């Protein structure tokens, strides 16, 4: 029996003896079982497709308290529970000192579900509000400060990777942000080596739709904590892109998935970047172009 068959055979049974405690209280419905199977299948596919696993490693799983990070935490533990993810998992929440942040929610949740974890307090909120003018976009600086602290914690905990909950829609939105505002073709990589070369950044939810994360976390009744720093700011470029993609999806259902597949089907020879494709060295096999000119001289077309 293959590992895939193993997941399918166990999927209909959601009794406590068959699941990780993070799935306690899961809805006993066909719709939820299908959702869970899809999340497990897509997450496992991304992990395998992008070569994320090195048996025996330790992963620091970032947990913000949002729907995406809860989904990531649960599905990774499900895979580990099934024996399909041979790594050690350590959940980590970075309390960034945001006013009104419910500091006890995540520690209590993780402890009650038997999840190994570390809670870290660093007042990056004050740094962000000090550096960014009122009304400015805080997301970028907040993200950099959070990432730096996660790297530090990963090293302190002897982890080889920082694992983030970015999903398919995040990656697609980032692609369009770079395209329309940055003038480059780039997205979020599913697997990245940090600048110091000592840690990996992994995104196992690369194939997962945001809507599935949202439905899963809400169906499970996880205590979702909203982001008050960046998620509530109006007029963000990412919010504009999200609305644009929502409009396209409404007019042509399935458009998001088609565009996402394009990110996995790049053709450098049909783009315009000579660093990716050797256009200068592209000549017919019989070198007919050069045979029309004496010697080795090729005319400089820019002079005409």
GROMACS .gro file of C-alpha atoms in nm:
model
  304
    1UNK     CA    1   0.000   0.000   0.000
    2UNK     CA    2   0.139   0.342  -0.094
    3UNK     CA    3   0.157   0.636   0.147
    4UNK     CA    4  -0.111   0.807  -0.061
    5UNK     CA    5  -0.341   0.507  -0.018
    6UNK     CA    6  -0.265   0.514   0.353
    7UNK     CA    7  -0.394   0.870   0.380
    8UNK     CA    8  -0.706   0.788   0.179
    9UNK     CA    9  -0.785   0.481   0.388
   10UNK     CA   10  -0.749   0.665   0.716
   11UNK     CA   11  -0.923   0.983   0.604
   12UNK     CA   12  -1.284   0.869   0.672
   13UNK     CA   13  -1.198   0.793   1.034
   14UNK     CA   14  -1.162   1.103   1.249
   15UNK     CA   15  -1.179   0.937   1.589
   16UNK     CA   16  -0.935   1.053   1.855
   17UNK     CA   17  -0.733   0.733   1.823
   18UNK     CA   18  -0.668   0.804   1.458
   19UNK     CA   19  -0.570   1.170   1.461
   20UNK     CA   20  -0.337   1.420   1.620
   21UNK     CA   21  -0.492   1.615   1.911
   22UNK     CA   22  -0.497   1.926   1.688
   23UNK     CA   23  -0.789   1.756   1.511
   24UNK     CA   24  -0.991   1.692   1.826
   25UNK     CA   25  -1.347   1.809   1.769
   26UNK     CA   26  -1.315   1.801   1.390
   27UNK     CA   27  -1.652   1.804   1.209
   28UNK     CA   28  -1.762   1.451   1.123
   29UNK     CA   29  -1.885   1.544   0.777
   30UNK     CA   30  -1.799   1.429   0.428
   31UNK     CA   31  -1.723   1.787   0.324
   32UNK     CA   32  -1.468   1.833   0.601
   33UNK     CA   33  -1.304   1.497   0.535
   34UNK     CA   34  -1.261   1.595   0.169
   35UNK     CA   35  -1.116   1.932   0.269
   36UNK     CA   36  -0.871   1.770   0.510
   37UNK     CA   37  -0.761   1.512   0.254
   38UNK     CA   38  -0.706   1.786  -0.004
   39UNK     CA   39  -0.496   1.992   0.238
   40UNK     CA   40  -0.284   1.691   0.333
   41UNK     CA   41  -0.239   1.588  -0.031
   42UNK     CA   42  -0.145   1.935  -0.156
   43UNK     CA   43   0.091   2.005   0.134
   44UNK     CA   44   0.265   1.672   0.095
   45UNK     CA   45   0.297   1.727  -0.282
   46UNK     CA   46   0.464   2.064  -0.230
   47UNK     CA   47   0.703   1.920   0.028
   48UNK     CA   48   0.804   1.644  -0.212
   49UNK     CA   49   0.807   1.851  -0.533
   50UNK     CA   50   1.042   2.111  -0.387
   51UNK     CA   51   1.261   1.874  -0.187
   52UNK     CA   52   1.189   2.019   0.156
   53UNK     CA   53   1.251   1.709   0.367
   54UNK     CA   54   1.583   1.601   0.513
   55UNK     CA   55   1.507   1.326   0.767
   56UNK     CA   56   1.603   1.413   1.122
   57UNK     CA   57   1.591   1.791   1.074
   58UNK     CA   58   1.411   2.024   1.311
   59UNK     CA   59   1.164   2.279   1.177
   60UNK     CA   60   1.060   2.603   1.345
   61UNK     CA   61   0.694   2.648   1.247
   62UNK     CA   62   0.587   3.011   1.266
   63UNK     CA   63   0.246   3.054   1.427
   64UNK     CA   64   0.090   3.400   1.411
   65UNK     CA   65  -0.256   3.291   1.519
   66UNK     CA   66  -0.406   3.354   1.176
   67UNK     CA   67  -0.602   3.101   0.972
   68UNK     CA   68  -0.306   3.014   0.748
   69UNK     CA   69  -0.058   2.939   1.027
   70UNK     CA   70  -0.315   2.726   1.213
   71UNK     CA   71  -0.373   2.526   0.896
   72UNK     CA   72   0.001   2.485   0.844
   73UNK     CA   73   0.054   2.368   1.203
   74UNK     CA   74  -0.229   2.114   1.190
   75UNK     CA   75  -0.143   1.964   0.853
   76UNK     CA   76   0.228   1.931   0.931
   77UNK     CA   77   0.144   1.751   1.254
   78UNK     CA   78  -0.100   1.531   1.066
   79UNK     CA   79   0.175   1.429   0.822
   80UNK     CA   80   0.416   1.372   1.110
   81UNK     CA   81   0.149   1.175   1.297
   82UNK     CA   82   0.109   0.949   0.992
   83UNK     CA   83   0.484   0.893   0.970
   84UNK     CA   84   0.507   1.086   0.644
   85UNK     CA   85   0.711   1.381   0.772
   86UNK     CA   86   1.031   1.257   0.942
   87UNK     CA   87   1.127   1.588   1.103
   88UNK     CA   88   1.085   1.741   1.448
   89UNK     CA   89   0.838   2.030   1.471
   90UNK     CA   90   0.862   2.326   1.708
   91UNK     CA   91   0.583   2.584   1.692
   92UNK     CA   92   0.686   2.942   1.758
   93UNK     CA   93   0.482   3.254   1.816
   94UNK     CA   94   0.652   3.592   1.816
   95UNK     CA   95   0.453   3.835   2.029
   96UNK     CA   96   0.546   4.167   1.868
   97UNK     CA   97   0.394   4.388   2.135
   98UNK     CA   98   0.087   4.498   1.944
   99UNK     CA   99  -0.165   4.676   2.168
  100UNK     CA  100  -0.443   4.441   2.267
  101UNK     CA  101  -0.268   4.128   2.148
  102UNK     CA  102  -0.419   3.832   2.343
  103UNK     CA  103  -0.091   3.702   2.480
  104UNK     CA  104  -0.239   3.396   2.654
  105UNK     CA  105  -0.440   3.252   2.362
  106UNK     CA  106  -0.163   3.074   2.172
  107UNK     CA  107   0.033   2.939   2.473
  108UNK     CA  108  -0.286   2.791   2.615
  109UNK     CA  109  -0.392   2.650   2.278
  110UNK     CA  110  -0.055   2.487   2.211
  111UNK     CA  111  -0.021   2.344   2.562
  112UNK     CA  112  -0.373   2.201   2.561
  113UNK     CA  113  -0.308   2.027   2.227
  114UNK     CA  114   0.028   1.883   2.326
  115UNK     CA  115   0.227   2.086   2.071
  116UNK     CA  116   0.593   2.160   2.146
  117UNK     CA  117   0.634   2.536   2.129
  118UNK     CA  118   0.826   2.849   2.215
  119UNK     CA  119   0.666   3.187   2.281
  120UNK     CA  120   0.896   3.485   2.227
  121UNK     CA  121   0.825   3.848   2.316
  122UNK     CA  122   0.993   4.125   2.115
  123UNK     CA  123   0.844   4.473   2.095
  124UNK     CA  124   0.884   4.529   1.723
  125UNK     CA  125   0.556   4.721   1.721
  126UNK     CA  126   0.722   5.025   1.879
  127UNK     CA  127   1.007   5.007   1.626
  128UNK     CA  128   0.762   4.999   1.334
  129UNK     CA  129   0.546   5.286   1.461
  130UNK     CA  130   0.860   5.490   1.531
  131UNK     CA  131   1.003   5.439   1.182
  132UNK     CA  132   0.684   5.459   0.972
  133UNK     CA  133   0.492   5.785   0.940
  134UNK     CA  134   0.122   5.781   1.036
  135UNK     CA  135  -0.081   5.637   0.750
  136UNK     CA  136   0.222   5.464   0.600
  137UNK     CA  137   0.241   5.094   0.516
  138UNK     CA  138   0.388   4.898   0.804
  139UNK     CA  139   0.381   4.550   0.649
  140UNK     CA  140   0.726   4.541   0.493
  141UNK     CA  141   0.923   4.659   0.798
  142UNK     CA  142   0.712   4.448   1.033
  143UNK     CA  143   0.779   4.142   0.820
  144UNK     CA  144   1.157   4.204   0.810
  145UNK     CA  145   1.177   4.246   1.186
  146UNK     CA  146   0.969   3.933   1.243
  147UNK     CA  147   1.181   3.731   0.999
  148UNK     CA  148   1.504   3.841   1.169
  149UNK     CA  149   1.376   3.729   1.507
  150UNK     CA  150   1.257   3.396   1.366
  151UNK     CA  151   1.604   3.334   1.221
  152UNK     CA  152   1.759   3.406   1.561
  153UNK     CA  153   1.518   3.172   1.739
  154UNK     CA  154   1.572   2.898   1.481
  155UNK     CA  155   1.947   2.912   1.544
  156UNK     CA  156   1.897   2.909   1.921
  157UNK     CA  157   1.671   2.604   1.891
  158UNK     CA  158   1.906   2.420   1.648
  159UNK     CA  159   1.644   2.427   1.371
  160UNK     CA  160   1.744   2.390   1.007
  161UNK     CA  161   1.439   2.567   0.864
  162UNK     CA  162   1.185   2.838   0.935
  163UNK     CA  163   0.846   2.723   0.806
  164UNK     CA  164   0.590   2.985   0.704
  165UNK     CA  165   0.219   2.967   0.624
  166UNK     CA  166   0.214   3.146   0.288
  167UNK     CA  167  -0.026   2.978   0.047
  168UNK     CA  168  -0.099   2.972  -0.326
  169UNK     CA  169  -0.286   3.304  -0.324
  170UNK     CA  170  -0.003   3.480  -0.137
  171UNK     CA  171   0.241   3.363  -0.403
  172UNK     CA  172   0.016   3.471  -0.688
  173UNK     CA  173  -0.045   3.812  -0.533
  174UNK     CA  174   0.329   3.859  -0.481
  175UNK     CA  175   0.391   3.778  -0.847
  176UNK     CA  176   0.149   4.049  -0.959
  177UNK     CA  177   0.289   4.295  -0.705
  178UNK     CA  178   0.636   4.245  -0.853
  179UNK     CA  179   0.500   4.259  -1.207
  180UNK     CA  180   0.289   4.573  -1.173
  181UNK     CA  181   0.480   4.769  -0.909
  182UNK     CA  182   0.832   4.623  -0.906
  183UNK     CA  183   0.903   4.572  -1.274
  184UNK     CA  184   1.023   4.213  -1.235
  185UNK     CA  185   0.896   3.858  -1.271
  186UNK     CA  186   0.923   3.704  -0.925
  187UNK     CA  187   0.706   3.543  -0.661
  188UNK     CA  188   0.755   3.385  -0.317
  189UNK     CA  189   0.980   3.080  -0.353
  190UNK     CA  190   0.851   2.763  -0.186
  191UNK     CA  191   1.206   2.691  -0.068
  192UNK     CA  192   1.468   2.958  -0.003
  193UNK     CA  193   1.815   2.966   0.148
  194UNK     CA  194   1.864   3.272   0.369
  195UNK     CA  195   2.138   3.526   0.297
  196UNK     CA  196   2.370   3.378   0.561
  197UNK     CA  197   2.330   3.037   0.403
  198UNK     CA  198   2.256   2.855   0.729
  199UNK     CA  199   1.876   2.835   0.729
  200UNK     CA  200   1.603   2.735   0.486
  201UNK     CA  201   1.272   2.917   0.455
  202UNK     CA  202   0.998   2.672   0.360
  203UNK     CA  203   0.640   2.730   0.243
  204UNK     CA  204   0.466   2.389   0.243
  205UNK     CA  205   0.123   2.544   0.171
  206UNK     CA  206   0.243   2.658  -0.174
  207UNK     CA  207  -0.031   2.457  -0.351
  208UNK     CA  208  -0.308   2.535  -0.100
  209UNK     CA  209  -0.584   2.787  -0.172
  210UNK     CA  210  -0.650   3.062   0.081
  211UNK     CA  211  -1.020   2.974   0.086
  212UNK     CA  212  -0.936   2.622   0.202
  213UNK     CA  213  -0.719   2.757   0.486
  214UNK     CA  214  -1.000   2.985   0.594
  215UNK     CA  215  -1.266   2.713   0.588
  216UNK     CA  216  -1.044   2.460   0.764
  217UNK     CA  217  -0.945   2.692   1.050
  218UNK     CA  218  -1.303   2.808   1.102
  219UNK     CA  219  -1.448   2.458   1.085
  220UNK     CA  220  -1.197   2.350   1.349
  221UNK     CA  221  -1.290   2.647   1.568
  222UNK     CA  222  -0.930   2.757   1.616
  223UNK     CA  223  -0.895   3.089   1.808
  224UNK     CA  224  -0.799   3.313   1.516
  225UNK     CA  225  -0.609   3.631   1.602
  226UNK     CA  226  -0.639   3.911   1.342
  227UNK     CA  227  -0.336   4.116   1.234
  228UNK     CA  228  -0.391   4.476   1.343
  229UNK     CA  229  -0.064   4.610   1.201
  230UNK     CA  230  -0.086   4.538   0.831
  231UNK     CA  231  -0.408   4.350   0.763
  232UNK     CA  232  -0.632   4.641   0.863
  233UNK     CA  233  -0.458   4.912   0.660
  234UNK     CA  234  -0.659   5.046   0.367
  235UNK     CA  235  -0.515   5.114   0.024
  236UNK     CA  236  -0.232   4.862   0.035
  237UNK     CA  237  -0.098   4.747  -0.299
  238UNK     CA  238  -0.153   4.385  -0.199
  239UNK     CA  239  -0.517   4.460  -0.123
  240UNK     CA  240  -0.552   4.614  -0.470
  241UNK     CA  241  -0.407   4.302  -0.628
  242UNK     CA  242  -0.636   4.079  -0.421
  243UNK     CA  243  -0.941   4.271  -0.540
  244UNK     CA  244  -0.821   4.245  -0.899
  245UNK     CA  245  -0.776   3.868  -0.872
  246UNK     CA  246  -1.115   3.835  -0.701
  247UNK     CA  247  -1.276   4.013  -0.995
  248UNK     CA  248  -1.105   3.786  -1.247
  249UNK     CA  249  -1.203   3.479  -1.047
  250UNK     CA  250  -1.565   3.592  -1.027
  251UNK     CA  251  -1.582   3.643  -1.404
  252UNK     CA  252  -1.387   3.326  -1.489
  253UNK     CA  253  -1.393   3.067  -1.208
  254UNK     CA  254  -1.066   2.875  -1.183
  255UNK     CA  255  -0.858   3.163  -1.317
  256UNK     CA  256  -0.639   3.177  -1.005
  257UNK     CA  257  -0.533   2.815  -1.045
  258UNK     CA  258  -0.458   2.865  -1.415
  259UNK     CA  259  -0.237   3.165  -1.338
  260UNK     CA  260  -0.066   2.977  -1.057
  261UNK     CA  261   0.017   2.690  -1.293
  262UNK     CA  262   0.186   2.946  -1.519
  263UNK     CA  263   0.435   3.014  -1.237
  264UNK     CA  264   0.538   2.649  -1.267
  265UNK     CA  265   0.567   2.659  -1.646
  266UNK     CA  266   0.820   2.933  -1.722
  267UNK     CA  267   0.977   2.954  -2.070
  268UNK     CA  268   1.296   3.166  -2.047
  269UNK     CA  269   1.342   3.151  -2.426
  270UNK     CA  270   1.010   3.332  -2.466
  271UNK     CA  271   1.090   3.612  -2.223
  272UNK     CA  272   1.339   3.898  -2.258
  273UNK     CA  273   1.604   3.832  -1.993
  274UNK     CA  274   1.945   3.752  -2.149
  275UNK     CA  275   2.068   3.645  -1.804
  276UNK     CA  276   1.824   3.352  -1.818
  277UNK     CA  277   1.861   3.258  -2.183
  278UNK     CA  278   2.159   3.287  -2.418
  279UNK     CA  279   1.999   3.483  -2.701
  280UNK     CA  280   2.339   3.599  -2.829
  281UNK     CA  281   2.447   3.241  -2.881
  282UNK     CA  282   2.131   3.137  -3.061
  283UNK     CA  283   2.203   3.070  -3.429
  284UNK     CA  284   2.076   2.827  -3.693
  285UNK     CA  285   2.256   2.494  -3.703
  286UNK     CA  286   2.415   2.565  -4.043
  287UNK     CA  287   2.505   2.922  -3.946
  288UNK     CA  288   2.324   3.057  -4.250
  289UNK     CA  289   2.311   3.402  -4.098
  290UNK     CA  290   2.687   3.441  -4.093
  291UNK     CA  291   2.733   3.289  -4.441
  292UNK     CA  292   2.567   3.595  -4.595
  293UNK     CA  293   2.847   3.821  -4.473
  294UNK     CA  294   3.218   3.818  -4.563
  295UNK     CA  295   3.455   3.687  -4.300
  296UNK     CA  296   3.327   3.697  -3.946
  297UNK     CA  297   3.171   4.041  -3.968
  298UNK     CA  298   2.809   4.076  -3.865
  299UNK     CA  299   2.653   4.422  -3.923
  300UNK     CA  300   2.575   4.639  -3.622
  301UNK     CA  301   2.205   4.700  -3.679
  302UNK     CA  302   2.197   4.989  -3.433
  303UNK     CA  303   2.411   5.200  -3.669
  304UNK     CA  304   2.144   5.192  -3.941
   0.00000   0.00000   0.00000
